[in-house]
Coordinates of C-alpha atoms and ligand atoms in Angstrom, one line a residue:
Chain P
X1 CA -118.7 -105.2 141.9
X2 CA -119.6 -106.7 145.0
X3 CA -117.4 -106.1 148.1
X4 CA -117.9 -108.0 151.3
X5 CA -115.7 -106.5 154.0
X6 CA -115.1 -108.4 157.5
X7 CA -118.5 -109.7 157.5
X8 CA -119.7 -111.7 160.4
X9 CA -123.4 -113.0 160.7
X10 CA -124.7 -114.5 164.1
X11 CA -127.9 -115.9 164.7
X12 CA -129.4 -115.9 168.1
X13 CA -130.3 -119.7 169.1
X14 CA -132.2 -121.2 171.9
X15 CA -133.9 -120.0 175.0
X16 CA -131.5 -117.4 176.0
X17 CA -130.6 -116.3 172.6
X18 CA -127.1 -117.3 172.5
X19 CA -125.0 -116.1 169.5
X20 CA -124.0 -118.7 166.7
X21 CA -121.6 -117.7 164.3
X22 CA -122.8 -118.8 160.8
X23 CA -120.5 -116.8 158.9
X24 CA -117.0 -115.4 160.5
X25 CA -115.0 -112.4 159.3
X26 CA -115.6 -113.0 155.8
X27 CA -114.1 -110.7 153.1
X28 CA -114.4 -111.3 149.5
X29 CA -114.5 -109.4 146.4
X30 CA -116.5 -110.5 143.7
X31 CA -115.3 -109.3 140.5
X32 CA -117.2 -107.9 137.4
X33 CA -117.6 -110.2 134.4
X34 CA -116.3 -113.3 136.0
X35 CA -118.2 -116.6 137.2
X36 CA -117.3 -117.3 140.9
X37 CA -118.3 -120.6 142.3
X38 CA -119.0 -120.8 145.9
X39 CA -118.1 -124.1 147.4
X40 CA -118.7 -125.7 150.8
X41 CA -120.4 -128.5 152.8
X42 CA -123.8 -128.3 154.1
X43 CA -124.3 -125.7 156.8
X44 CA -121.0 -123.7 155.9
X45 CA -122.8 -120.5 155.5
X46 CA -123.1 -120.4 151.9
X47 CA -126.8 -119.6 151.8
X48 CA -126.4 -117.0 154.6
X49 CA -123.6 -115.1 152.8
X50 CA -125.9 -115.1 149.7
X51 CA -128.8 -113.8 151.5
X52 CA -126.7 -111.0 153.2
X53 CA -125.5 -110.1 149.6
X54 CA -129.2 -109.8 148.3
X55 CA -130.3 -107.8 151.5
X56 CA -132.7 -110.4 153.2
X57 CA -130.5 -110.6 156.2
X58 CA -128.4 -108.0 157.8
X59 CA -124.7 -108.5 158.5
X60 CA -124.1 -108.6 162.5
X61 CA -120.6 -107.0 161.7
X62 CA -118.9 -105.7 158.5
X63 CA -120.3 -104.3 155.3
X64 CA -121.6 -105.5 152.0
X65 CA -121.6 -103.1 149.0
X66 CA -122.9 -103.7 145.6
X67 CA -121.8 -101.2 142.8
X68 CA -121.4 -98.8 145.7
X69 CA -124.6 -99.3 147.5
X70 CA -125.0 -100.8 150.9
X71 CA -126.7 -104.2 150.4
X72 CA -129.7 -103.1 152.4
X73 CA -130.5 -100.3 149.9
X74 CA -133.0 -101.2 147.4
X75 CA -130.5 -99.4 144.6
X76 CA -128.1 -102.2 145.2
X77 CA -130.4 -104.5 143.5
X78 CA -131.1 -102.4 140.6
X79 CA -129.1 -104.7 138.4
X80 CA -129.2 -107.8 140.4
X81 CA -131.0 -111.1 139.8
X82 CA -131.3 -113.8 142.5
X83 CA -132.2 -117.2 142.3
X84 CA -133.0 -118.5 146.0
X85 CA -132.4 -122.2 147.2
X86 CA -135.5 -124.1 147.0
X87 CA -137.5 -121.0 145.4
X88 CA -141.1 -121.0 146.2
X89 CA -144.0 -118.7 144.8
X90 CA -147.5 -117.7 146.0
X91 CA -150.1 -120.1 145.8
X92 CA -153.0 -119.5 143.2
X93 CA -151.1 -117.7 140.5
X94 CA -150.0 -119.0 137.3
X95 CA -146.4 -118.9 136.2
X96 CA -147.2 -116.3 133.7
X97 CA -148.8 -114.0 136.4
X98 CA -145.9 -114.3 138.6
X99 CA -143.1 -113.3 135.9
X100 CA -145.2 -110.6 134.9
X101 CA -145.5 -109.3 138.5
X102 CA -141.8 -109.5 139.0
X103 CA -141.0 -108.0 135.9
X104 CA -143.1 -104.9 136.6
X105 CA -141.1 -104.4 139.9
X106 CA -138.0 -103.6 137.8
X107 CA -137.2 -100.2 137.4
X108 CA -137.4 -100.5 133.5
X109 CA -140.1 -101.5 131.0
X110 CA -140.3 -105.1 130.1
X111 CA -142.0 -106.4 127.2
X112 CA -144.0 -109.3 126.6
X113 CA -141.4 -111.0 124.3
X114 CA -138.4 -110.5 126.9
X115 CA -140.6 -112.6 129.4
X116 CA -141.5 -115.0 126.9
X117 CA -137.8 -115.4 126.0
X118 CA -136.8 -115.8 129.4
X119 CA -139.6 -118.6 129.9
X120 CA -138.3 -120.4 126.9
X121 CA -134.6 -120.2 127.9
X122 CA -135.4 -121.5 131.1
X123 CA -137.5 -124.1 129.6
X124 CA -140.6 -123.5 131.4
X125 CA -142.8 -121.7 128.7
X126 CA -144.8 -124.6 128.0
X127 CA -146.4 -124.6 131.7
X128 CA -146.8 -120.8 131.9
X129 CA -150.6 -121.2 132.4
X130 CA -150.4 -123.7 135.1
X131 CA -150.5 -122.3 138.4
X132 CA -147.1 -122.2 140.2
X133 CA -147.8 -124.1 143.2
X134 CA -148.7 -127.1 141.1
X135 CA -145.3 -127.2 139.4
X136 CA -142.7 -130.0 140.3
X137 CA -139.5 -128.8 142.2
X138 CA -137.7 -128.5 138.8
X139 CA -140.3 -126.7 137.1
X140 CA -140.1 -124.3 140.0
X141 CA -136.6 -123.9 139.9
X142 CA -136.9 -123.1 136.1
X143 CA -139.4 -120.5 136.8
X144 CA -137.3 -119.0 139.5
X145 CA -134.3 -119.0 136.8
X146 CA -136.6 -117.2 134.1
X147 CA -137.6 -114.5 137.0
X148 CA -133.9 -114.0 137.9
X149 CA -132.7 -113.4 134.3
X150 CA -135.8 -111.1 133.4
X151 CA -134.6 -107.5 132.6
X152 CA -130.9 -108.7 131.7
X153 CA -129.4 -108.0 135.1
X154 CA -125.6 -107.6 135.4
X155 CA -125.1 -109.6 138.5
X156 CA -126.5 -112.9 139.0
X157 CA -126.8 -114.7 142.2
X158 CA -127.6 -118.3 142.1
X159 CA -128.0 -120.3 145.3
X160 CA -127.6 -124.1 144.2
X161 CA -129.0 -123.4 140.8
X162 CA -128.5 -127.2 140.0
X163 CA -130.2 -128.8 142.8
X164 CA -133.4 -130.7 142.0
X165 CA -132.8 -130.9 138.5
X166 CA -132.6 -133.8 136.1
X167 CA -129.6 -134.5 134.1
X168 CA -131.2 -132.8 131.1
X169 CA -132.1 -129.8 133.5
X170 CA -128.7 -129.9 134.8
X171 CA -127.1 -129.5 131.3
X172 CA -129.6 -126.7 130.1
X173 CA -128.9 -124.8 133.2
X174 CA -125.3 -125.0 132.8
X175 CA -125.5 -124.1 129.2
X176 CA -127.4 -120.9 130.1
X177 CA -124.7 -120.0 132.6
X178 CA -122.2 -120.4 130.1
X179 CA -124.4 -118.1 127.8
X180 CA -124.6 -115.4 130.6
X181 CA -120.8 -116.0 131.1
X182 CA -120.2 -115.1 127.3
X183 CA -122.2 -112.0 127.6
X184 CA -119.8 -110.9 130.5
X185 CA -122.3 -111.3 133.4
X186 CA -121.0 -111.2 136.9
X187 CA -122.2 -114.6 138.3
X188 CA -122.0 -115.8 141.8
X189 CA -123.3 -119.3 142.4
X190 CA -123.1 -121.6 145.2
X191 CA -123.0 -125.3 145.2
X192 CA -121.6 -128.3 146.8
X193 CA -121.1 -130.4 143.8
X194 CA -117.5 -130.4 143.1
X195 CA -117.6 -131.2 139.5
X196 CA -119.3 -128.3 138.7
X197 CA -116.2 -126.2 139.7
X198 CA -114.1 -126.8 136.7
X199 CA -116.6 -126.5 133.9
X200 CA -118.2 -123.2 135.0
X201 CA -115.9 -121.1 137.2
X202 CA -113.3 -118.5 136.5
X203 CA -112.7 -118.2 140.4
X204 CA -113.4 -120.5 143.3
X205 CA -114.3 -119.7 147.0
X206 CA -114.5 -122.1 149.6
X207 CA -116.4 -121.7 152.9
X208 CA -116.2 -124.2 155.7
X209 CA -117.9 -123.6 159.0
X210 CA -118.4 -119.9 158.2
X211 CA -114.9 -119.3 157.4
X212 CA -113.6 -118.7 153.9
X213 CA -110.6 -120.8 153.4
X214 CA -109.8 -120.4 149.8
X215 CA -110.4 -117.7 147.0
X216 CA -108.4 -118.2 144.1
X217 CA -108.3 -118.2 140.2
X218 CA -109.1 -121.6 138.7
X219 CA -105.5 -122.0 137.2
X220 CA -104.1 -121.3 140.4
X221 CA -106.1 -123.7 142.3
X222 CA -105.7 -126.5 139.6
X223 CA -102.2 -126.0 139.9
X224 CA -102.4 -126.3 143.8
X225 CA -104.4 -129.3 143.3
X226 CA -101.9 -130.9 140.8
X227 CA -99.0 -130.5 143.5
X228 CA -101.3 -131.9 146.0
X229 CA -102.0 -135.1 143.8
X230 CA -98.5 -135.5 143.5
X231 CA -97.8 -135.5 147.2
X232 CA -100.6 -137.5 148.0
X233 CA -99.8 -140.3 145.3
X234 CA -103.0 -141.9 146.3
X235 CA -105.1 -143.1 143.6
X236 CA -108.4 -141.8 144.5
X237 CA -109.7 -140.8 141.3
X238 CA -111.5 -143.8 140.6
X239 CA -114.4 -143.2 143.1
X240 CA -116.7 -140.2 143.5
X241 CA -114.1 -137.7 142.5
X242 CA -112.7 -137.7 138.8
X243 CA -110.2 -135.0 138.8
X244 CA -107.3 -133.7 140.9
X245 CA -109.2 -130.6 141.7
X246 CA -112.2 -132.3 143.1
X247 CA -110.0 -134.4 145.3
X248 CA -108.2 -131.3 146.5
X249 CA -111.4 -129.4 147.2
X250 CA -113.0 -132.5 149.1
X251 CA -109.9 -132.9 151.3
X252 CA -109.7 -129.3 152.0
X253 CA -113.1 -129.4 153.1
X254 CA -112.8 -132.4 155.0
X255 CA -109.5 -130.9 156.9
X256 CA -111.4 -127.8 157.8
X257 CA -114.5 -129.2 159.1
X258 CA -114.7 -129.0 163.1
X259 CA -117.2 -132.0 163.8
Chain F
X1 CA -145.5 -95.7 143.9
X2 CA -146.0 -97.8 141.0
X3 CA -144.3 -100.6 142.9
X4 CA -147.1 -100.3 145.7
X5 CA -149.7 -100.3 143.2
X6 CA -148.6 -103.4 141.7
X7 CA -148.0 -105.0 145.0
X8 CA -151.6 -104.0 146.0
X9 CA -152.9 -105.8 142.8
X10 CA -150.8 -108.9 143.1
X11 CA -151.5 -109.3 146.9
X12 CA -155.3 -108.7 146.2
X13 CA -155.3 -111.2 143.5
X14 CA -153.6 -113.7 146.1
X15 CA -155.8 -113.3 148.7
X16 CA -158.9 -113.4 146.7
X17 CA -157.9 -116.6 145.5
X18 CA -157.2 -117.8 148.8
X19 CA -159.1 -120.7 150.5
X20 CA -159.7 -118.8 153.6
X21 CA -161.0 -115.8 152.1
X22 CA -163.7 -117.3 149.8
X23 CA -164.7 -119.8 152.6
X24 CA -165.3 -117.0 154.8
X25 CA -166.8 -115.0 152.3
X26 CA -169.3 -117.8 151.1
X27 CA -170.2 -118.7 154.8
X28 CA -171.0 -115.0 155.5
X29 CA -173.2 -115.1 152.3
X30 CA -175.0 -118.0 153.4
X31 CA -175.8 -116.4 156.9
X32 CA -177.1 -113.3 155.4
X33 CA -179.4 -115.3 152.8
X34 CA -180.4 -117.5 155.9
X35 CA -181.2 -114.3 158.3
X36 CA -184.6 -114.7 156.4
X37 CA -185.3 -117.9 158.0
X38 CA -184.1 -116.7 161.1
X39 CA -186.5 -113.8 161.3
X40 CA -189.3 -116.0 160.6
X41 CA -189.0 -117.5 163.9
X42 CA -190.4 -114.2 165.2
X43 CA -193.8 -112.7 164.6
X44 CA -192.9 -109.2 165.3
X45 CA -190.2 -106.8 164.0
X46 CA -188.7 -109.5 161.5
X47 CA -186.8 -106.8 159.8
X48 CA -185.0 -105.8 162.7
X49 CA -184.0 -109.3 163.6
X50 CA -182.8 -109.7 159.7
X51 CA -180.5 -106.7 160.2
X52 CA -179.3 -107.6 163.5
X53 CA -178.2 -111.1 162.3
X54 CA -176.8 -109.9 158.9
X55 CA -175.0 -107.0 160.3
X56 CA -173.4 -109.4 163.0
X57 CA -172.4 -111.8 160.3
X58 CA -171.0 -109.3 157.9
X59 CA -168.9 -107.6 160.7
X60 CA -167.8 -110.8 162.2
X61 CA -166.8 -112.7 158.9
X62 CA -164.8 -109.3 157.7
X63 CA -163.0 -109.2 161.2
X64 CA -162.0 -112.8 160.8
X65 CA -160.6 -112.2 157.5
X66 CA -158.9 -109.1 158.9
X67 CA -157.5 -111.2 161.7
X68 CA -156.5 -114.4 160.1
X69 CA -155.4 -112.9 156.7
X70 CA -153.6 -110.1 158.5
X71 CA -151.5 -112.6 160.7
X72 CA -150.5 -114.6 157.6
X73 CA -150.5 -112.1 154.7
X74 CA -146.6 -111.4 155.4
X75 CA -145.8 -114.4 158.0
X76 CA -146.6 -117.0 155.4
X77 CA -144.7 -115.3 152.7
X78 CA -141.8 -115.2 154.9
X79 CA -142.3 -118.8 156.4
X80 CA -142.8 -120.4 152.8
X81 CA -139.9 -118.2 151.4
X82 CA -142.3 -116.8 148.6
X83 CA -141.1 -113.6 149.7
X84 CA -137.4 -113.9 148.7
X85 CA -137.7 -113.2 145.1
X86 CA -140.1 -110.0 145.3
X87 CA -138.1 -108.4 148.2
X88 CA -134.7 -108.8 146.3
X89 CA -136.2 -106.9 143.4
X90 CA -135.3 -103.3 143.5
X91 CA -138.1 -102.4 145.8
X92 CA -137.9 -101.0 149.3
X93 CA -139.4 -103.2 152.1
X94 CA -141.7 -100.5 153.2
X95 CA -143.3 -100.6 149.6
X96 CA -143.5 -104.4 149.8
X97 CA -145.4 -104.2 153.4
X98 CA -147.7 -101.3 151.8
X99 CA -148.7 -103.4 148.8
X100 CA -149.4 -106.3 151.1
X101 CA -151.4 -104.5 153.6
X102 CA -153.3 -102.4 151.2
X103 CA -154.1 -105.6 149.0
X104 CA -155.4 -107.1 152.2
X105 CA -157.4 -103.8 152.8
X106 CA -158.7 -104.2 149.2
X107 CA -159.9 -107.7 149.9
X108 CA -161.6 -106.6 153.0
X109 CA -163.4 -103.8 151.1
X110 CA -164.3 -106.2 148.4
X111 CA -165.8 -108.6 150.6
X112 CA -167.7 -106.3 152.9
X113 CA -169.1 -104.6 149.4
X114 CA -170.2 -107.9 148.3
X115 CA -171.7 -109.0 151.6
X116 CA -173.6 -105.6 151.9
X117 CA -175.1 -106.2 148.3
X118 CA -176.3 -109.5 149.2
X119 CA -177.8 -108.1 152.1
X120 CA -179.6 -105.4 150.2
X121 CA -181.0 -107.9 147.8
X122 CA -182.3 -109.9 150.7
X123 CA -184.0 -107.1 152.2
X124 CA -185.2 -105.8 148.6
X125 CA -186.8 -109.1 148.2
X126 CA -188.3 -109.1 151.5
X127 CA -189.2 -105.5 151.2
X128 CA -188.1 -104.5 154.6
X129 CA -185.9 -102.1 155.9
X130 CA -185.2 -100.1 152.7
X131 CA -186.0 -96.6 151.9
X132 CA -187.3 -95.5 148.7
X133 CA -185.1 -92.8 146.8
X134 CA -187.4 -90.2 145.0
X135 CA -185.5 -89.1 141.7
X136 CA -187.4 -85.9 140.9
X137 CA -187.2 -84.5 144.5
X138 CA -183.4 -84.9 144.0
X139 CA -182.8 -85.7 147.6
X140 CA -181.7 -89.2 148.8
X141 CA -183.8 -89.8 151.7
X142 CA -181.1 -91.4 153.7
X143 CA -178.5 -88.1 153.6
X144 CA -176.7 -87.1 156.4
X145 CA -179.5 -85.9 158.5
X146 CA -180.1 -86.0 162.2
X147 CA -182.2 -88.7 163.6
X148 CA -184.5 -85.9 164.9
X149 CA -186.2 -84.8 161.6
X150 CA -185.8 -88.2 160.0
X151 CA -189.1 -89.6 160.8
X152 CA -190.8 -86.7 158.9
X153 CA -188.8 -87.2 156.0
X154 CA -189.5 -90.8 155.6
X155 CA -193.1 -90.3 155.8
X156 CA -193.1 -87.5 153.2
X157 CA -190.8 -89.7 150.9
X158 CA -193.1 -92.6 151.3
X159 CA -195.9 -90.5 150.0
X160 CA -193.9 -89.4 147.0
X161 CA -192.9 -92.7 146.1
X162 CA -196.6 -94.1 145.8
X163 CA -198.5 -93.9 142.7
X164 CA -196.4 -91.4 140.3
X165 CA -193.3 -93.6 140.2
X166 CA -193.8 -96.8 138.8
X167 CA -190.0 -97.7 139.2
X168 CA -189.2 -96.8 142.5
X169 CA -185.5 -97.4 143.4
X170 CA -185.0 -98.5 146.9
X171 CA -181.8 -98.0 149.0
X172 CA -180.4 -99.1 152.4
X173 CA -181.0 -96.4 155.0
X174 CA -178.0 -94.2 155.9
X175 CA -177.1 -95.9 159.2
X176 CA -176.8 -99.4 157.5
X177 CA -174.5 -97.9 154.9
X178 CA -172.6 -96.1 157.6
X179 CA -172.4 -99.6 159.5
X180 CA -170.8 -101.1 156.2
X181 CA -168.0 -98.4 156.2
X182 CA -167.3 -99.0 159.7
X183 CA -167.1 -102.6 159.4
X184 CA -164.5 -102.1 156.8
X185 CA -162.5 -99.5 158.9
X186 CA -162.7 -101.9 161.8
X187 CA -161.6 -104.8 159.9
X188 CA -158.7 -103.0 158.3
X189 CA -157.8 -101.6 161.8
X190 CA -157.8 -105.1 163.5
X191 CA -155.8 -106.6 160.5
X192 CA -153.1 -104.2 160.7
X193 CA -152.7 -105.3 164.6
X194 CA -152.5 -108.7 163.6
X195 CA -149.9 -107.9 160.8
X196 CA -147.9 -106.0 163.5
X197 CA -148.1 -109.1 165.8
X198 CA -147.1 -111.7 163.3
X199 CA -144.1 -109.7 162.8
X200 CA -142.9 -110.5 166.2
X201 CA -144.5 -113.9 167.2
X202 CA -146.0 -116.9 165.3
X203 CA -149.2 -116.6 163.3
X204 CA -151.2 -118.5 165.6
X205 CA -150.3 -116.1 168.7
X206 CA -150.7 -113.1 166.6
X207 CA -154.2 -114.0 165.7
X208 CA -155.2 -115.0 169.4
X209 CA -153.4 -111.6 170.5
X210 CA -155.5 -109.8 167.9
X211 CA -158.9 -111.5 168.7
X212 CA -158.1 -110.5 172.7
X213 CA -157.5 -107.0 171.6
X214 CA -160.6 -106.8 169.6
X215 CA -162.5 -108.5 172.5
X216 CA -161.3 -106.2 175.1
X217 CA -161.5 -103.4 172.7
X218 CA -165.3 -104.0 172.5
X219 CA -166.1 -104.2 176.1
X220 CA -163.5 -101.9 177.4
X221 CA -165.8 -98.9 177.4
X222 CA -168.8 -100.7 179.0
X223 CA -166.3 -101.9 181.7
X224 CA -165.1 -98.5 182.2
X225 CA -168.6 -97.4 182.8
X226 CA -169.3 -100.1 185.3
X227 CA -166.4 -99.3 187.6
X228 CA -166.5 -95.4 187.3
X229 CA -167.5 -93.6 190.3
X230 CA -170.9 -92.3 190.1
X231 CA -172.9 -89.6 191.6
X232 CA -175.8 -90.5 193.6
X233 CA -178.4 -88.7 195.7
X234 CA -178.5 -90.4 198.9
X235 CA -180.8 -88.4 201.5
X236 CA -181.2 -85.3 199.5
X237 CA -177.1 -85.0 199.0
X238 CA -175.1 -85.8 196.0
X239 CA -172.2 -88.0 197.0
X240 CA -169.6 -89.7 194.7
X241 CA -169.7 -93.5 195.1
X242 CA -167.0 -95.9 194.1
X243 CA -168.4 -99.0 192.4
X244 CA -165.4 -101.0 192.6
X245 CA -162.0 -100.8 194.5
X246 CA -159.4 -98.4 193.4
X247 CA -157.0 -101.0 191.9
X248 CA -159.6 -102.6 189.7
X249 CA -160.9 -99.1 188.6
X250 CA -157.4 -98.0 187.5
X251 CA -156.8 -101.4 185.7
X252 CA -159.9 -101.0 183.8
X253 CA -159.4 -97.2 183.1
X254 CA -155.7 -98.1 181.9
X255 CA -157.0 -100.9 179.6
X256 CA -159.7 -98.4 178.2
X257 CA -157.3 -95.7 177.8
X258 CA -154.4 -97.7 176.0
X259 CA -156.2 -100.2 174.0
X260 CA -158.3 -99.3 170.9
X261 CA -161.9 -98.6 171.5
X262 CA -163.9 -100.9 169.1
X263 CA -167.4 -100.7 170.3
X264 CA -167.7 -97.5 168.6
X265 CA -167.8 -99.0 165.3
X266 CA -170.9 -100.9 166.2
X267 CA -173.9 -99.0 165.5
X268 CA -176.4 -102.0 164.9
X269 CA -178.9 -100.4 167.2
X270 CA -178.8 -97.2 165.5
X271 CA -179.1 -99.2 162.3
X272 CA -182.1 -101.2 163.7
X273 CA -184.2 -98.0 164.4
X274 CA -183.0 -96.4 161.1
X275 CA -181.7 -93.5 163.1
X276 CA -179.3 -91.4 160.9
X277 CA -175.7 -90.9 162.1
X278 CA -174.4 -87.6 162.4
X279 CA -171.7 -86.5 160.1
X280 CA -169.6 -85.6 163.0
X281 CA -169.8 -88.7 164.4
X282 CA -169.0 -90.6 161.2
X283 CA -166.0 -88.3 160.8
X284 CA -164.5 -88.6 164.2
X285 CA -164.9 -92.2 164.2
X286 CA -163.2 -92.6 160.9
X287 CA -160.3 -90.4 161.8
X288 CA -160.0 -92.5 164.9
X289 CA -159.9 -95.7 163.2
X290 CA -157.8 -94.7 160.3
X291 CA -155.1 -92.9 162.4
X292 CA -154.8 -95.8 164.7
X293 CA -154.4 -98.0 161.8
X294 CA -151.5 -95.8 160.2
X295 CA -149.9 -95.9 163.6
X296 CA -149.9 -99.7 163.8
X297 CA -148.7 -99.8 160.2
X298 CA -145.8 -97.5 160.8
X299 CA -144.7 -99.5 163.5
X300 CA -145.1 -102.6 161.5
X301 CA -142.9 -101.1 158.8
X302 CA -140.2 -100.2 161.2
X303 CA -140.0 -103.5 162.4
X304 CA -140.0 -105.1 159.0
X305 CA -137.3 -102.7 157.7
X306 CA -134.8 -104.4 159.8
X307 CA -136.1 -107.8 160.1
X308 CA -134.1 -110.9 159.0
X309 CA -135.8 -112.8 156.5
X310 CA -134.7 -116.3 156.4
Ligands
ATP401 N1 -132.4 -118.1 160.6 C1 -131.5 -118.9 161.1 N2 -131.5 -119.0 162.4 C2 -130.4 -119.7 163.4 N3 -129.4 -120.2 162.6 C3 -129.4 -120.1 160.9 C4 -130.5 -119.6 160.5 N4 -130.0 -119.6 159.1 C5 -129.1 -120.4 159.1 N5 -128.7 -120.8 160.2 C6 -127.5 -121.4 160.6 O1 -126.3 -121.0 159.8 C7 -125.5 -122.0 159.5 C8 -125.3 -121.9 157.9 O2 -126.3 -122.1 157.2 P1 -126.6 -121.9 155.5 O3 -127.9 -122.2 155.5 O4 -125.8 -120.5 155.2 O5 -125.7 -123.1 155.0 P2 -125.2 -123.5 153.6 O6 -124.0 -123.5 153.4 O7 -126.3 -123.0 152.4 O8 -125.8 -125.0 153.7 P3 -126.3 -126.0 152.3 O9 -125.4 -126.4 151.6 O10 -126.9 -127.2 153.4 O11 -127.5 -125.1 151.9 C9 -126.1 -123.4 159.7 O12 -125.5 -123.9 161.0 C10 -127.6 -123.0 160.1 O13 -128.1 -123.9 161.0
MG402 MG1 -127.7 -123.4 151.4

């Protein structure tokens, strides 16, 4: 489905344009029909990786292929839906106008009912005639989700889909992801909320400081977590983190962090 | 193709609803309507003052629209990240850029046409500067005729229009219509420059550069004429006299050659005297503006295709 091979991305920063690596030598295969969770602390390079996958930024080294097409080729996105982090829409247009426009840019005919269904599923149907720049953060997030699932794409790339949502919204979004999972969609989503991992994912990838430090099945990683919890013998389950998996992931990130 | 079309429509709608666009438009309309009062300050040639004033207002506001929206139409989209969803649909980046640019071009055409219409109505009410169209003669007075025989034609048509036709249809004279067309071309041209600059620098710098280019492009031919060596007859002999030193001459000449010449789109003096513009001149200037615009757009498009959008 999605093959990321030895990808490095650096940005040029400062006056002299010195290179700063955001992602280093990342290789990752995202399997079809599975939900892969992409975890990591702030600034780990999750969004950078996702933007490379969807063809917004170009990898400095390495290659990314989606269904055999290079990620900068528009055909790579024929069956791809993308939900950016902190989505934003042009001013002055209504929600319905926006989703209509994006639906037209797909390579197939989308009828009105499909658009309404997507809006209803994302829970923003009621506000379809409001201008999108007047939406709250959560409403914007919902519209962006509706846009990303329009046309029933096979691959869904969500960058922090649950951020900015209220508890009800989080539950609804998770339910949507479950539904998509049942329909065997390939889902790749980033998050820093470790509690999201167990509920949703088949597979977990952990990125810290631009390096991939873990890429495992949920079962395997849970086993590792159980072993880790045995070794530690600390009772830390009471605080912020409630399961051995969360504690394990937390410690993994903490250990690998540079600063 | 289909994607570009939707892009144009979407972009046009967005620009049309933007504050900057309609504030410029409304301001220009106020000025055009106000040209009547300006013309009242003079006893002679009020029509000419109205034309000069209104054409100036129409061109300057469309150029402003071209520069400021051209510098922001893609820049803001990237800056506010509203580009993310559109450009990650299965569309080519060039299609997106074309849609944005042509949407802006459509907005410029739209605003120029509206302004010209209001201008026309003001002239119609004032009954100044308009030419009658004679239906039965089949000929529109303001055709593409040379300035030479224009005067005869006008006299003749005025005679035609008088008693037999109670409903005479009046039109803008040909040079004014051509001036409107040139304003469109010129504004789209400068917007292509602003768009190109906005891809490599900030919005503010891009606008400033575009204004500079426009300003220099307007005076460069006159500057070039000023510093060009001239032939003079001194004591019965023809001698070539340098009007400025060599370095200055070559700098001015270089600027004149490299930067686009915008002054060719300003035909307000011809318009003011109702001198028809020949079709050769119209054609040549249109081709000049359009090919320059296309060149700028191709460069923008090459830059944009590889740009990191984050
Ligand atoms: N356009 C850019 N120019 C320079 N540096 C950038 C750019 N975009 C990202 N970076 C840097 O790349 C690194 C990774 O950023 P990225 O946005 O991918 O992190 P993230 O994992 O998504 O973090 P978060 O969880 O906060 O969203 C950061 O150090 C950031 O400063
Ligand atoms: Mg991020």
